[in-house]
Tab-separated table of C-alpha atoms and ligand atoms in Angstrom:
chain	number	residue	atom	x	y	z
A	1	UNK	CA	0.043	6.364	-35.670
A	2	UNK	CA	-2.449	8.965	-34.348
A	3	UNK	CA	-4.098	6.209	-32.352
A	4	UNK	CA	-0.760	5.227	-30.883
A	5	UNK	CA	-0.015	8.806	-29.840
A	6	UNK	CA	-3.486	9.167	-28.280
A	7	UNK	CA	-3.030	5.942	-26.302
A	8	UNK	CA	0.405	7.005	-25.154
A	9	UNK	CA	-0.953	10.399	-24.097
A	10	UNK	CA	-3.658	8.687	-22.069
A	11	UNK	CA	-1.119	6.406	-20.422
A	12	UNK	CA	1.092	9.330	-19.511
A	13	UNK	CA	-1.806	11.316	-18.054
A	14	UNK	CA	-2.885	8.324	-15.981
A	15	UNK	CA	0.615	7.822	-14.622
A	16	UNK	CA	1.269	11.448	-13.659
A	17	UNK	CA	-2.268	12.043	-12.331
A	18	UNK	CA	-3.501	14.767	-14.673
A	19	UNK	CA	-6.469	12.962	-16.239
A	20	UNK	CA	-9.468	15.201	-16.914
A	21	UNK	CA	-13.003	14.153	-16.030
A	22	UNK	CA	-15.988	14.251	-18.389
A	23	UNK	CA	-18.423	14.265	-15.440
A	24	UNK	CA	-18.182	16.621	-12.466
A	25	UNK	CA	-16.774	15.129	-9.272
A	26	UNK	CA	-19.419	13.658	-6.947
A	27	UNK	CA	-17.565	15.485	-4.141
A	28	UNK	CA	-18.409	18.848	-5.663
A	29	UNK	CA	-21.578	19.614	-3.696
A	30	UNK	CA	-20.438	17.980	-0.467
A	31	UNK	CA	-19.042	19.977	2.486
A	32	UNK	CA	-15.415	19.592	3.596
A	33	UNK	CA	-15.166	17.781	6.930
A	34	UNK	CA	-13.041	18.863	9.893
A	35	UNK	CA	-10.636	15.922	9.949
A	36	UNK	CA	-7.756	15.571	12.365
A	37	UNK	CA	-4.281	14.936	10.930
A	38	UNK	CA	-4.466	11.166	11.301
A	39	UNK	CA	-7.910	10.801	9.747
A	40	UNK	CA	-6.894	13.082	6.885
A	41	UNK	CA	-3.707	11.101	6.208
A	42	UNK	CA	-5.655	7.833	6.362
A	43	UNK	CA	-8.272	9.089	3.888
A	44	UNK	CA	-5.520	10.380	1.568
A	45	UNK	CA	-3.720	7.019	1.694
A	46	UNK	CA	-6.934	5.120	0.932
A	47	UNK	CA	-7.548	7.430	-2.010
A	48	UNK	CA	-3.984	6.856	-3.211
A	49	UNK	CA	-4.783	3.140	-3.229
A	50	UNK	CA	-7.937	3.854	-5.248
A	51	UNK	CA	-6.039	6.096	-7.626
A	52	UNK	CA	-3.519	3.307	-8.230
A	53	UNK	CA	-6.472	0.994	-8.849
A	54	UNK	CA	-7.699	3.383	-11.515
A	55	UNK	CA	-4.234	3.648	-13.083
A	56	UNK	CA	-4.272	-0.149	-13.249
A	57	UNK	CA	-7.796	-0.104	-14.724
A	58	UNK	CA	-6.686	2.293	-17.488
A	59	UNK	CA	-3.721	0.081	-18.265
A	60	UNK	CA	-5.700	-3.170	-18.139
A	61	UNK	CA	-8.434	-1.880	-20.411
A	62	UNK	CA	-5.993	-0.314	-22.851
A	63	UNK	CA	-4.106	-3.610	-22.960
A	64	UNK	CA	-7.282	-5.665	-23.268
A	65	UNK	CA	-8.756	-3.411	-25.971
A	66	UNK	CA	-5.502	-3.565	-27.923
A	67	UNK	CA	-5.568	-7.346	-28.232
A	68	UNK	CA	-9.363	-7.947	-28.147
A	69	UNK	CA	-10.623	-9.681	-31.275
A	70	UNK	CA	-14.313	-8.786	-31.050
A	71	UNK	CA	-15.432	-5.223	-31.956
A	72	UNK	CA	-18.234	-5.170	-29.345
A	73	UNK	CA	-15.826	-6.160	-26.600
A	74	UNK	CA	-13.299	-3.586	-27.788
A	75	UNK	CA	-16.024	-0.882	-27.679
A	76	UNK	CA	-17.168	-1.933	-24.177
A	77	UNK	CA	-13.572	-1.829	-22.926
A	78	UNK	CA	-13.051	1.605	-24.397
A	79	UNK	CA	-16.303	2.886	-22.835
A	80	UNK	CA	-15.319	1.483	-19.433
A	81	UNK	CA	-11.845	3.030	-19.767
A	82	UNK	CA	-13.421	6.432	-20.450
A	83	UNK	CA	-15.480	6.220	-17.266
A	84	UNK	CA	-12.436	5.040	-15.344
A	85	UNK	CA	-10.774	8.254	-16.497
A	86	UNK	CA	-13.331	10.184	-14.447
A	87	UNK	CA	-12.427	7.994	-11.499
A	88	UNK	CA	-8.762	8.794	-12.056
A	89	UNK	CA	-9.413	12.527	-12.085
A	90	UNK	CA	-11.835	12.476	-9.149
A	91	UNK	CA	-9.529	10.451	-6.935
A	92	UNK	CA	-6.453	12.518	-7.862
A	93	UNK	CA	-8.377	15.726	-7.034
A	94	UNK	CA	-9.488	14.329	-3.704
A	95	UNK	CA	-5.944	13.252	-2.825
A	96	UNK	CA	-4.772	16.811	-3.475
A	97	UNK	CA	-7.590	18.254	-1.360
A	98	UNK	CA	-6.569	15.951	1.485
A	99	UNK	CA	-2.963	17.082	1.163
A	100	UNK	CA	-1.704	13.674	-0.003
A	101	UNK	CA	0.098	12.554	-3.146
A	102	UNK	CA	-0.406	9.944	-5.830
A	103	UNK	CA	1.763	6.811	-5.888
A	104	UNK	CA	5.403	7.158	-6.889
A	105	UNK	CA	5.179	3.695	-8.407
A	106	UNK	CA	2.466	4.547	-10.939
A	107	UNK	CA	4.659	3.847	-13.998
A	108	UNK	CA	5.324	0.387	-12.595
A	109	UNK	CA	1.636	-0.288	-11.831
A	110	UNK	CA	0.746	0.873	-15.307
A	111	UNK	CA	3.318	-1.280	-17.094
A	112	UNK	CA	2.415	-4.411	-15.128
A	113	UNK	CA	-1.315	-3.994	-15.629
A	114	UNK	CA	-0.969	-3.208	-19.333
A	115	UNK	CA	0.913	-6.478	-19.844
A	116	UNK	CA	-1.702	-8.462	-17.922
A	117	UNK	CA	-4.514	-6.807	-19.926
A	118	UNK	CA	-2.827	-7.493	-23.259
A	119	UNK	CA	-2.322	-11.113	-22.211
A	120	UNK	CA	-6.007	-11.470	-21.250
A	121	UNK	CA	-6.949	-10.169	-24.704
A	122	UNK	CA	-4.589	-12.604	-26.388
A	123	UNK	CA	-6.198	-15.518	-24.540
A	124	UNK	CA	-9.387	-14.817	-26.499
A	125	UNK	CA	-12.734	-13.092	-26.036
A	126	UNK	CA	-14.115	-15.504	-23.459
A	127	UNK	CA	-11.202	-15.042	-21.112
A	128	UNK	CA	-11.060	-11.345	-21.836
A	129	UNK	CA	-14.644	-10.606	-20.722
A	130	UNK	CA	-14.454	-13.079	-17.851
A	131	UNK	CA	-11.361	-11.241	-16.636
A	132	UNK	CA	-13.116	-7.884	-17.025
A	133	UNK	CA	-16.148	-9.134	-15.051
A	134	UNK	CA	-13.970	-10.460	-12.224
A	135	UNK	CA	-11.816	-7.313	-12.089
A	136	UNK	CA	-14.895	-5.142	-11.703
A	137	UNK	CA	-16.381	-7.435	-9.074
A	138	UNK	CA	-13.199	-7.347	-7.009
A	139	UNK	CA	-12.898	-3.563	-7.338
A	140	UNK	CA	-16.523	-3.173	-6.249
A	141	UNK	CA	-15.874	-5.311	-3.127
A	142	UNK	CA	-12.682	-3.409	-2.434
A	143	UNK	CA	-14.509	-0.056	-2.587
A	144	UNK	CA	-17.176	-1.387	-0.220
A	145	UNK	CA	-14.336	-2.109	2.207
A	146	UNK	CA	-13.075	1.454	1.806
A	147	UNK	CA	-16.500	2.893	2.574
A	148	UNK	CA	-16.273	1.013	5.859
A	149	UNK	CA	-12.697	2.198	6.505
A	150	UNK	CA	-13.107	5.885	5.613
A	151	UNK	CA	-13.898	8.463	8.295
A	152	UNK	CA	-17.705	8.555	8.550
A	153	UNK	CA	-17.879	12.341	8.358
A	154	UNK	CA	-15.623	12.649	5.290
A	155	UNK	CA	-18.530	13.168	2.916
A	156	UNK	CA	-16.425	14.400	-0.001
A	157	UNK	CA	-14.242	11.292	-0.148
A	158	UNK	CA	-17.189	9.004	0.477
A	159	UNK	CA	-19.170	10.560	-2.385
A	160	UNK	CA	-16.301	9.846	-4.805
A	161	UNK	CA	-15.899	6.248	-3.634
A	162	UNK	CA	-19.666	5.585	-3.774
A	163	UNK	CA	-19.943	6.932	-7.324
A	164	UNK	CA	-16.955	4.877	-8.415
A	165	UNK	CA	-18.450	1.768	-6.893
A	166	UNK	CA	-21.723	2.355	-8.771
A	167	UNK	CA	-19.790	2.633	-12.062
A	168	UNK	CA	-17.774	-0.519	-11.341
A	169	UNK	CA	-21.018	-2.423	-10.691
A	170	UNK	CA	-22.260	-1.233	-14.077
A	171	UNK	CA	-19.017	-2.259	-15.804
A	172	UNK	CA	-19.302	-5.686	-14.198
A	173	UNK	CA	-22.879	-6.059	-15.451
A	174	UNK	CA	-21.763	-5.022	-18.959
A	175	UNK	CA	-19.002	-7.633	-18.904
A	176	UNK	CA	-21.402	-10.346	-17.773
A	177	UNK	CA	-23.829	-9.187	-20.493
A	178	UNK	CA	-21.054	-9.762	-23.033
A	179	UNK	CA	-20.806	-13.354	-21.841
A	180	UNK	CA	-18.239	-12.918	-19.079
A	181	UNK	CA	-18.379	-16.179	-17.173
A	182	UNK	CA	-16.958	-17.060	-13.794
A	183	UNK	CA	-13.174	-17.442	-13.839
A	184	UNK	CA	-11.647	-20.576	-12.305
A	185	UNK	CA	-11.188	-20.192	-8.532
A	186	UNK	CA	-7.343	-20.255	-8.627
A	187	UNK	CA	-7.299	-17.385	-11.141
A	188	UNK	CA	-9.653	-15.338	-8.953
A	189	UNK	CA	-7.478	-16.077	-5.930
A	190	UNK	CA	-4.342	-15.029	-7.829
A	191	UNK	CA	-6.033	-11.756	-8.815
A	192	UNK	CA	-7.038	-11.108	-5.200
A	193	UNK	CA	-3.490	-11.872	-4.081
A	194	UNK	CA	-2.000	-9.478	-6.656
A	195	UNK	CA	-4.376	-6.698	-5.650
A	196	UNK	CA	-3.626	-7.297	-1.959
A	197	UNK	CA	0.065	-6.677	-2.682
A	198	UNK	CA	-0.771	-3.612	-4.752
A	199	UNK	CA	-3.109	-2.087	-2.148
A	200	UNK	CA	-0.699	-2.751	0.730
A	201	UNK	CA	2.206	-1.074	-1.070
A	202	UNK	CA	0.121	1.786	-2.485
A	203	UNK	CA	-1.212	2.691	0.966
A	204	UNK	CA	2.388	3.627	1.844
A	205	UNK	CA	4.144	4.555	-1.401
B	301	LIG	FE1	-12.875	2.771	-11.613
B	302	LIG	FE1	-14.705	-0.200	-13.725
């Protein structure tokens, strides 16, 4: 029961954007850039997309950990989810600094991702870690794209995105270390398609 309450609390915090970070934000020691209105709005929208990605990561990993059979995999998922909580807090803070807002659809993103995560866990350990490895790889690529798209002088946002990308690379390596193999190409394509829809909507809403 306590576990259930703790999980629910975490879900709620993720959805409303009040997660607290265990590590200080990488933006902390970076200067604030003089951004014009358009650049600021663009950076805020990109960070909203990343925040949604982190809401989805929380939900996926909670779902996957819930149905994972293997204790080592469960522990790795919980560790990754803890680090993703820093990402949640860092990106929410940066959105606020930029004068933006988090996605209104967060409850929906959370519910959808939790179901997908739970399903991956139910498919068995092999699928579960393969799915984790592919998720992290796609998020890493996506963040690389954002580093290209962000204003070059927005050091605070860039520091957050770079640190997140480094963590995602580590999560991916952990998943592959746990035996996460390559997913079939159509599954990878479906995941990319789903995240394309998510990122396009989250940039606006
Ligand atoms: Fe993350
Ligand atoms: Fe990650």
